[in-house]
Coordinates of C-alpha atoms and ligand atoms in Angstrom, one line a residue:
M1048 CA 25.3 17.5 -6.0
S1049 CA 26.0 14.3 -5.6
T1050 CA 24.3 12.2 -2.7
F1051 CA 20.9 11.6 -2.3
D1052 CA 18.0 10.4 0.8
V1053 CA 14.2 9.4 -0.6
R1054 CA 12.0 9.5 1.6
T1055 CA 8.8 8.0 1.0
L1056 CA 6.0 8.9 3.7
G1057 CA 3.1 6.3 2.0
C1058 CA 1.1 4.1 0.6
Q1059 CA 3.1 1.0 -1.8
M1060 CA 1.5 3.2 -4.7
N1061 CA 4.3 6.5 -3.1
K1062 CA 6.6 3.0 -2.2
H1063 CA 6.8 2.4 -6.1
D1064 CA 7.3 6.0 -7.0
S1065 CA 10.0 6.1 -4.9
E1066 CA 11.9 3.8 -6.3
R1067 CA 11.2 5.2 -9.6
I1068 CA 12.5 8.5 -8.1
A1069 CA 15.5 6.1 -6.5
G1070 CA 16.5 4.7 -10.1
M1071 CA 15.9 8.2 -12.0
L1072 CA 19.4 9.9 -9.1
L1073 CA 21.3 7.3 -10.1
A1074 CA 20.9 7.4 -13.4
R1075 CA 22.4 10.0 -14.0
G1076 CA 24.8 9.3 -11.4
M1077 CA 24.2 10.4 -7.5
T1078 CA 25.1 7.8 -5.3
P1079 CA 22.5 6.7 -2.3
V1080 CA 23.5 9.3 1.2
P1081 CA 24.9 6.8 3.7
T1082 CA 22.7 6.3 6.6
G1083 CA 23.3 8.4 9.3
E1084 CA 23.9 11.5 7.0
V1085 CA 22.8 13.7 5.5
A1086 CA 21.9 14.4 1.6
D1087 CA 23.0 16.5 -0.8
V1088 CA 19.2 16.5 -2.5
V1089 CA 16.0 15.0 -0.2
V1090 CA 13.3 13.5 -1.5
F1091 CA 10.7 14.1 0.4
N1092 CA 7.1 11.3 -2.0
T1093 CA 3.9 12.3 0.2
C1094 CA 0.9 10.3 0.4
C1095 CA -2.2 12.4 1.9
V1096 CA -4.7 9.7 2.5
R1097 CA -3.4 9.5 6.1
E1098 CA -2.8 12.6 8.6
N1099 CA 0.0 11.1 10.0
A1100 CA 2.0 12.2 6.4
D1101 CA 1.0 16.3 6.1
E1102 CA 2.3 16.8 10.1
R1103 CA 5.3 14.5 9.2
L1104 CA 6.3 15.9 6.3
Y1105 CA 6.3 19.3 8.6
G1106 CA 8.6 18.5 11.3
Q1107 CA 10.9 16.3 8.6
V1108 CA 11.1 19.0 6.9
S1109 CA 11.3 22.1 9.6
S1110 CA 14.5 19.8 11.1
L1111 CA 16.4 20.2 7.6
S1112 CA 15.9 24.2 8.3
G1113 CA 19.3 24.9 9.4
I1114 CA 21.8 22.0 7.2
R1115 CA 19.9 23.2 4.6
R1116 CA 21.3 27.1 5.7
E1117 CA 24.9 26.0 6.3
R1118 CA 25.1 22.8 3.3
G1119 CA 22.9 24.0 1.1
T1120 CA 20.7 21.2 0.7
V1121 CA 18.7 20.7 -1.6
I1122 CA 15.1 20.4 -0.8
A1123 CA 12.1 18.5 -4.0
V1124 CA 8.6 16.8 -2.2
G1125 CA 6.9 15.7 -4.3
G1126 CA 3.7 12.2 -4.3
C1127 CA 0.2 13.3 -3.2
I1128 CA 0.8 16.5 -1.3
G1129 CA 3.0 18.2 -3.9
Q1130 CA -0.1 17.6 -5.8
R1131 CA -2.8 18.4 -3.8
D1132 CA -1.5 21.6 -2.2
G1133 CA 0.7 23.2 -4.7
E1134 CA 2.3 26.3 -4.0
T1135 CA 0.2 27.1 -1.0
L1136 CA 3.0 23.5 0.6
L1137 CA 6.3 27.4 0.4
R1138 CA 3.7 28.5 2.8
T1139 CA 4.1 27.1 5.4
L1140 CA 7.9 25.2 3.9
P1141 CA 9.8 28.2 2.7
Q1142 CA 12.7 25.8 2.5
I1143 CA 11.1 23.2 0.0
D1144 CA 13.1 23.9 -3.5
V1145 CA 11.2 22.2 -5.7
V1146 CA 7.2 21.5 -5.7
F1147 CA 6.3 18.2 -8.2
G1148 CA 3.0 16.7 -8.9
T1149 CA 1.3 13.5 -9.1
H1150 CA 2.2 12.9 -12.5
N1151 CA 5.5 15.0 -13.2
L1152 CA 8.1 12.7 -11.6
A1153 CA 10.0 11.2 -14.8
H1154 CA 10.7 15.8 -14.6
L1155 CA 11.8 15.0 -11.1
P1156 CA 15.6 14.8 -12.1
A1157 CA 15.1 18.3 -14.4
L1158 CA 13.8 20.4 -11.5
L1159 CA 16.2 19.5 -9.6
D1160 CA 18.0 20.4 -12.8
A1161 CA 15.7 24.6 -12.7
A1162 CA 16.4 24.9 -9.1
A1163 CA 19.7 24.6 -8.9
G1164 CA 20.1 27.4 -12.1
S1165 CA 17.5 29.5 -9.3
P1166 CA 16.8 32.0 -7.3
G1167 CA 13.5 30.7 -5.4
P1168 CA 11.6 27.1 -5.3
V1169 CA 10.6 24.9 -8.7
V1170 CA 6.9 24.2 -8.5
E1171 CA 5.9 21.8 -11.5
V1172 CA 1.8 20.0 -10.7
D1173 CA -0.1 18.9 -13.7
D1174 CA -3.7 18.0 -14.0
P1175 CA -2.9 14.3 -13.4
S1176 CA -5.7 13.3 -16.0
E1177 CA -3.5 14.6 -18.3
G1178 CA -0.7 12.4 -20.0
D1179 CA 0.6 9.6 -20.4
F1180 CA 0.9 6.6 -17.7
T1181 CA 4.9 7.1 -16.5
S1182 CA 5.5 3.2 -16.2
E1183 CA 9.5 3.9 -18.0
L1184 CA 10.9 4.9 -15.8
P1185 CA 14.5 3.5 -14.6
S1186 CA 13.5 2.2 -11.2
E1187 CA 15.7 0.9 -8.4
R1188 CA 14.6 -1.4 -5.9
E1189 CA 14.3 -1.6 -2.7
H1190 CA 15.1 -5.8 -2.6
P1191 CA 16.0 -6.9 -5.8
W1192 CA 13.8 -10.4 -5.0
H1193 CA 10.5 -7.9 -4.7
A1194 CA 9.2 -5.2 -7.2
W1195 CA 6.1 -3.3 -7.8
V1196 CA 4.3 -2.7 -11.0
P1197 CA 1.9 -0.6 -11.4
I1198 CA -0.9 -2.0 -13.3
A1199 CA -3.3 1.2 -13.1
V1200 CA -3.6 4.8 -11.9
G1201 CA -6.6 7.6 -10.4
C1202 CA -9.4 6.4 -9.6
N1203 CA -12.4 6.3 -10.7
N1204 CA -14.9 6.0 -7.7
F1205 CA -15.2 9.2 -5.1
C1206 CA -16.1 7.6 -2.0
T1207 CA -16.2 10.8 -0.4
Y1208 CA -13.7 10.3 2.5
C1209 CA -11.1 10.1 0.2
I1210 CA -8.5 12.8 -1.5
V1211 CA -6.8 10.0 -3.8
P1212 CA -9.0 10.8 -7.1
Y1213 CA -8.3 14.2 -6.7
V1214 CA -4.5 13.8 -6.6
R1215 CA -3.5 10.8 -8.8
G1216 CA -6.8 11.7 -11.4
R1217 CA -9.3 9.5 -13.2
E1218 CA -8.1 5.6 -13.7
R1219 CA -5.2 4.5 -16.2
S1220 CA -4.4 1.5 -17.7
R1221 CA -1.7 -0.5 -18.7
T1222 CA -1.8 -2.9 -21.3
L1223 CA -1.8 -5.4 -21.1
E1224 CA 0.7 -7.1 -22.6
D1225 CA 3.0 -3.9 -21.1
I1226 CA 2.6 -5.0 -17.3
V1227 CA 3.4 -9.4 -18.6
S1228 CA 6.5 -8.5 -20.6
E1229 CA 7.7 -6.3 -17.2
V1230 CA 7.3 -9.6 -15.8
R1231 CA 9.3 -11.4 -17.5
R1232 CA 12.2 -9.2 -17.1
L1233 CA 11.8 -9.1 -13.6
A1234 CA 12.0 -12.4 -13.4
A1235 CA 14.2 -13.4 -15.9
D1236 CA 16.2 -10.6 -13.9
G1237 CA 15.7 -12.3 -10.1
V1238 CA 12.4 -11.0 -8.9
V1239 CA 10.9 -13.1 -6.9
E1240 CA 7.6 -11.8 -6.3
V1241 CA 5.5 -9.4 -7.1
T1242 CA 3.4 -7.2 -5.8
L1243 CA 0.6 -5.7 -8.8
L1244 CA -0.7 -2.2 -8.1
G1245 CA -3.8 -0.3 -8.4
Q1246 CA -6.1 2.2 -6.6
N1247 CA -8.6 -0.5 -7.6
V1248 CA -7.4 -3.6 -9.4
N1249 CA -10.7 -4.9 -10.4
S1250 CA -11.7 -3.3 -12.3
Y1251 CA -8.3 -2.1 -14.4
G1252 CA -8.0 -2.5 -17.3
R1253 CA -12.0 -1.1 -18.3
D1254 CA -11.1 2.2 -19.2
L1255 CA -8.5 1.0 -22.4
Y1256 CA -10.7 -2.3 -23.3
G1257 CA -14.4 -1.3 -22.1
T1258 CA -14.9 -4.6 -19.7
P1259 CA -12.2 -5.0 -16.4
R1260 CA -9.7 -7.4 -17.6
F1261 CA -8.3 -8.6 -13.2
A1262 CA -8.5 -12.5 -13.8
E1263 CA -7.0 -12.6 -17.0
L1264 CA -4.1 -10.3 -16.6
L1265 CA -3.1 -12.8 -12.5
R1266 CA -2.5 -16.1 -14.9
A1267 CA -0.8 -13.9 -17.0
V1268 CA 1.7 -12.6 -14.9
A1269 CA 1.5 -15.6 -13.0
A1270 CA 2.7 -17.5 -16.5
A1271 CA 5.3 -15.2 -16.8
G1272 CA 7.8 -16.2 -14.8
V1273 CA 7.6 -15.6 -11.2
E1274 CA 6.9 -17.4 -8.3
R1275 CA 4.5 -15.5 -6.4
V1276 CA 1.6 -12.3 -7.1
R1277 CA 0.2 -10.2 -5.1
F1278 CA -1.8 -7.0 -5.4
T1279 CA -3.8 -4.4 -3.7
T1280 CA -6.3 -2.9 -3.8
S1281 CA -9.2 -4.2 -4.4
H1282 CA -12.2 -2.6 -4.3
P1283 CA -15.7 -5.4 -2.8
K1284 CA -18.5 -3.4 -5.7
D1285 CA -15.5 -4.5 -8.2
L1286 CA -14.3 -8.4 -7.3
S1287 CA -15.7 -10.6 -9.9
D1288 CA -15.5 -14.0 -10.0
E1289 CA -13.8 -14.6 -12.4
T1290 CA -10.3 -13.0 -10.6
I1291 CA -11.7 -15.8 -7.6
R1292 CA -11.8 -18.6 -9.4
A1293 CA -7.9 -16.3 -11.8
M1294 CA -7.1 -17.0 -7.0
A1295 CA -7.9 -20.0 -7.2
E1296 CA -6.4 -21.7 -9.9
T1297 CA -3.4 -20.1 -10.1
P1298 CA -0.8 -21.7 -7.0
Q1299 CA 1.2 -18.8 -7.8
V1300 CA -0.7 -16.0 -6.8
C1301 CA -1.0 -15.6 -3.3
R1302 CA -3.9 -16.3 -0.8
H1303 CA -3.9 -12.9 0.5
L1304 CA -6.7 -10.7 -0.2
H1305 CA -6.9 -6.5 1.7
L1306 CA -10.4 -5.8 0.7
P1307 CA -11.0 -2.5 2.8
V1308 CA -14.6 -2.8 4.2
Q1309 CA -13.7 0.7 5.8
S1310 CA -18.0 0.8 8.0
G1311 CA -20.3 -2.2 8.6
S1312 CA -23.9 0.1 8.1
D1313 CA -25.4 0.6 4.9
R1314 CA -26.3 3.6 6.2
I1315 CA -22.5 4.6 6.6
L1316 CA -21.2 2.8 3.5
K1317 CA -24.5 4.3 1.4
A1318 CA -23.0 7.8 3.1
M1319 CA -19.5 7.3 2.2
N1320 CA -20.2 5.7 -1.2
R1321 CA -19.0 2.6 -2.1
H1322 CA -21.8 1.2 -3.3
Y1323 CA -21.9 -2.6 -1.4
T1324 CA -24.5 -3.4 1.9
Q1325 CA -23.1 -5.6 4.4
E1326 CA -24.7 -8.4 2.8
S1327 CA -23.3 -8.3 -0.3
Y1328 CA -19.9 -7.3 1.9
L1329 CA -20.1 -10.8 3.6
A1330 CA -22.0 -13.3 1.3
L1331 CA -18.9 -12.0 -0.8
V1332 CA -16.7 -13.3 1.8
E1333 CA -17.7 -16.4 1.8
R1334 CA -17.6 -17.1 -1.6
L1335 CA -13.8 -16.1 -1.0
Y1336 CA -13.6 -19.3 2.1
V1337 CA -15.2 -21.3 0.5
S1338 CA -12.9 -20.9 -2.9
M1339 CA -9.8 -20.7 -0.8
P1340 CA -10.4 -22.4 2.6
D1341 CA -6.8 -21.1 3.3
L1342 CA -6.7 -17.8 2.5
A1343 CA -5.6 -14.7 5.1
L1344 CA -7.9 -11.8 3.9
T1345 CA -7.3 -8.8 5.2
T1346 CA -9.1 -5.0 5.6
D1347 CA -9.1 -1.2 6.2
V1348 CA -11.7 0.2 9.4
I1349 CA -12.3 3.7 9.5
V1350 CA -14.3 4.5 12.7
G1351 CA -16.1 7.5 13.4
F1352 CA -17.2 8.5 9.9
P1353 CA -19.6 11.3 9.7
G1354 CA -23.1 11.0 11.1
E1355 CA -22.0 7.3 12.8
T1356 CA -24.6 6.7 15.9
D1357 CA -23.4 3.5 18.0
A1358 CA -25.9 1.5 16.6
D1359 CA -23.4 1.9 13.2
F1360 CA -20.7 0.9 15.3
E1361 CA -22.4 -2.1 16.8
E1362 CA -23.0 -3.2 12.5
T1363 CA -19.2 -3.4 11.6
M1364 CA -18.3 -5.0 15.1
N1365 CA -20.3 -7.4 13.5
T1366 CA -19.0 -7.8 9.9
V1367 CA -15.0 -7.9 11.5
K1368 CA -16.2 -10.9 13.1
A1369 CA -18.2 -12.5 10.6
A1370 CA -15.2 -11.6 8.1
R1371 CA -13.2 -13.6 10.3
Y1372 CA -10.4 -11.2 8.9
D1373 CA -6.5 -12.1 9.4
A1374 CA -5.8 -8.2 10.2
A1375 CA -7.2 -5.1 9.6
F1376 CA -5.8 -1.4 9.1
T1377 CA -7.8 0.8 11.6
F1378 CA -8.3 5.0 11.5
I1379 CA -10.5 6.6 13.0
Y1380 CA -11.8 9.4 11.0
S1381 CA -10.3 12.4 10.1
P1382 CA -11.1 14.6 7.4
R1383 CA -9.3 15.6 3.6
A1384 CA -9.8 18.9 2.8
G1385 CA -11.8 18.8 0.1
T1386 CA -13.5 16.0 -0.4
P1387 CA -17.2 15.5 1.1
A1388 CA -17.1 14.2 3.7
A1389 CA -15.3 17.1 5.3
S1390 CA -17.7 19.5 5.1
M1391 CA -20.5 16.9 6.0
T1392 CA -21.6 18.5 9.6
D1393 CA -22.3 15.5 11.7
Q1394 CA -18.5 15.1 12.3
V1395 CA -18.2 12.6 15.9
P1396 CA -16.0 13.6 18.1
R1397 CA -12.9 11.6 19.6
E1398 CA -15.0 11.0 22.9
L1399 CA -17.3 8.6 21.2
T1400 CA -14.5 7.4 18.5
Q1401 CA -11.3 6.1 20.6
P1402 CA -14.2 3.8 22.3
R1403 CA -14.9 2.9 19.5
F1404 CA -12.2 2.3 18.3
D1405 CA -10.3 0.4 20.7
R1406 CA -13.0 -2.0 21.3
L1407 CA -12.2 -2.6 17.3
V1408 CA -9.7 -3.3 17.9
T1409 CA -9.1 -5.4 20.8
E1410 CA -11.2 -7.2 18.3
I1411 CA -9.5 -7.5 15.3
Q1412 CA -6.4 -8.8 17.8
A1413 CA -8.6 -11.2 19.0
L1414 CA -9.4 -12.2 15.3
A1415 CA -5.5 -12.5 14.1
L1416 CA -4.5 -14.8 17.2
A1417 CA -7.8 -16.6 15.9
K1418 CA -6.5 -17.4 12.3
N1419 CA -2.8 -17.8 13.6
V1420 CA -3.4 -20.2 16.2
P1421 CA -4.4 -22.2 13.8
L1422 CA -1.1 -22.8 11.9
I1423 CA 0.9 -24.5 14.6
G1424 CA 2.8 -27.1 12.8
T1425 CA 1.9 -26.9 8.6
V1426 CA 4.3 -26.5 8.0
Q1427 CA 3.8 -23.0 5.5
R1428 CA 6.1 -21.8 2.2
V1429 CA 8.3 -18.5 3.4
L1430 CA 9.8 -16.7 0.8
L1431 CA 12.9 -14.8 3.2
E1432 CA 13.5 -11.1 3.7
G1433 CA 16.7 -11.4 5.5
P1434 CA 17.5 -10.1 8.9
S1435 CA 15.2 -9.4 11.7
K1436 CA 15.4 -5.9 12.6
R1437 CA 15.7 -6.3 16.6
D1438 CA 17.5 -9.6 16.2
P1439 CA 20.5 -10.8 13.6
R1440 CA 20.2 -14.3 14.8
V1441 CA 16.8 -14.0 13.3
L1442 CA 15.2 -14.5 9.7
T1443 CA 12.0 -12.9 8.9
G1444 CA 9.9 -13.7 6.3
R1445 CA 6.3 -14.2 4.7
T1446 CA 3.6 -16.5 4.4
G1447 CA 1.9 -17.0 0.9
G1448 CA -1.6 -15.1 3.0
N1449 CA 1.3 -12.1 4.7
K1450 CA 2.2 -13.8 7.9
V1451 CA 5.0 -12.9 9.0
V1452 CA 7.4 -15.8 10.5
H1453 CA 11.3 -15.5 12.2
V1454 CA 13.0 -18.7 12.4
P1455 CA 16.0 -18.8 14.1
L1456 CA 19.7 -17.9 11.6
P1457 CA 21.0 -21.3 10.8
A1458 CA 24.8 -21.9 12.0
G1459 CA 27.1 -21.6 9.5
V1460 CA 24.7 -18.9 7.6
A1461 CA 25.3 -15.8 7.8
P1462 CA 22.1 -12.9 7.8
D1463 CA 21.7 -11.6 4.3
Q1464 CA 23.4 -15.5 2.4
L1465 CA 18.7 -16.4 2.4
A1466 CA 17.0 -13.8 1.8
G1467 CA 14.4 -13.6 -1.7
M1468 CA 14.4 -18.0 -0.7
L1469 CA 11.2 -19.8 -0.4
V1470 CA 11.9 -21.5 1.8
D1471 CA 9.2 -24.7 3.8
I1472 CA 9.3 -23.6 7.4
R1473 CA 7.3 -24.7 10.2
I1474 CA 5.0 -23.3 12.3
D1475 CA 6.0 -23.5 16.1
D1476 CA 4.2 -21.2 17.8
A1477 CA 1.7 -18.1 15.7
Q1478 CA 1.4 -14.5 18.6
T1479 CA -1.1 -12.5 17.2
W1480 CA 1.4 -10.5 14.6
F1481 CA 3.6 -13.3 13.2
C1482 CA 4.2 -17.0 13.9
M1483 CA 7.8 -18.5 15.5
G1484 CA 9.0 -21.4 12.7
T1485 CA 12.4 -23.3 11.7
L1486 CA 13.4 -24.2 8.6
N1487 CA 11.7 -27.5 7.3
S1488 CA 14.3 -29.6 6.6
E1489 CA 16.1 -29.2 9.9
A1490 CA 12.5 -29.8 12.0
Ligands
LIG1132 S1 -11.6 3.5 -4.1 FE1 -12.4 5.0 -2.7 S2 -10.7 5.1 -1.8 FE2 -10.8 4.0 -2.7 S3 -8.9 4.9 -3.9 FE3 -11.0 4.8 -5.6 S4 -12.0 7.1 -3.5 FE4 -9.8 6.2 -2.9

């Protein structure tokens, strides 16, 4: 077993876990597979929050069947789908050699060894609510200048559509000192930007300290030597004024907040178990804009939750317009087995949800453009990420508001030379999902 390929089918938490999987496999002498080749070990790190992760997993594992037979490629599946399905995954995908749960990540190398000496598949899925937070594994970062930093895992909220509390367990926070010392090490290692990760970062520390300490953590991480701090995800019910103050007063904290609204109807929010109303959510949004007029606000919206009527959907549209989002992840509701919403009887048919969804997407696009156009003529601090995927003569980066900015590659500069650098960019043009600009020194 000498080459590996880690395929991430999921969210940011999965991406971070994938970096840790890569770090562990590198530490045992394996190497990443060259592009275009099939690895000796393929690890799928999955998420079951979004339905297409299931479909992509089934498609990709099935397509490896032939090569597995010919070359003995080992297939491992972990993350939320591994945790949720455990051994039953082998009934639909008997090609899998190793199944591991969200809490068994650190054992993956040992499980691969066990699979090599075993006539059948190896499965290890522990109770996700037990044991330690595995924060000290080696990690192979995708970009040297960016690091994901988990601050808590699990969730106590039990939104009725969500599988996370069942597969990731109850919320467990890392100590503040542990997080800050990791960020100090990362800064010393050249990391410019960290993203703090948790299912609900705003309740960070409640399990350890009896009260949330996220605002304090933000200030401490910002003082630990990195130039940018991002975080995700925030639950509106737990976003405190203290945290808004910490964001507003700490220049390293990016002016971007992802604040999932899910619905604008109080009736549906109650059925979702979200613990806020349209009024309290929009009051929070106004407090945010008053404190940070340049804040970029993004959200998640679910269309067609069980029982959603046309009137409920109009409340969602009203909320979206009032919140003036910069972008949104939009979803048509689909049931997740094992969640309360999956057994609700009033599921909404596709012929009703699709037109609502289309209207919502059109509205979000209009709002996104309306938020980008005023940036024309301004100078934005942009963290350059490298050449654009479509055109190597163009560099791509992100503003503090997480907006994608494309810049022509300056003459005499290699495409990767400026990756990881914070530069000033004058914005010359704005589209719905990106801006075009010029390096300010050239402007
Ligand atoms: S806050 Fe709700 S949606 Fe988010 S992870 Fe927890 S249960 Fe799921």
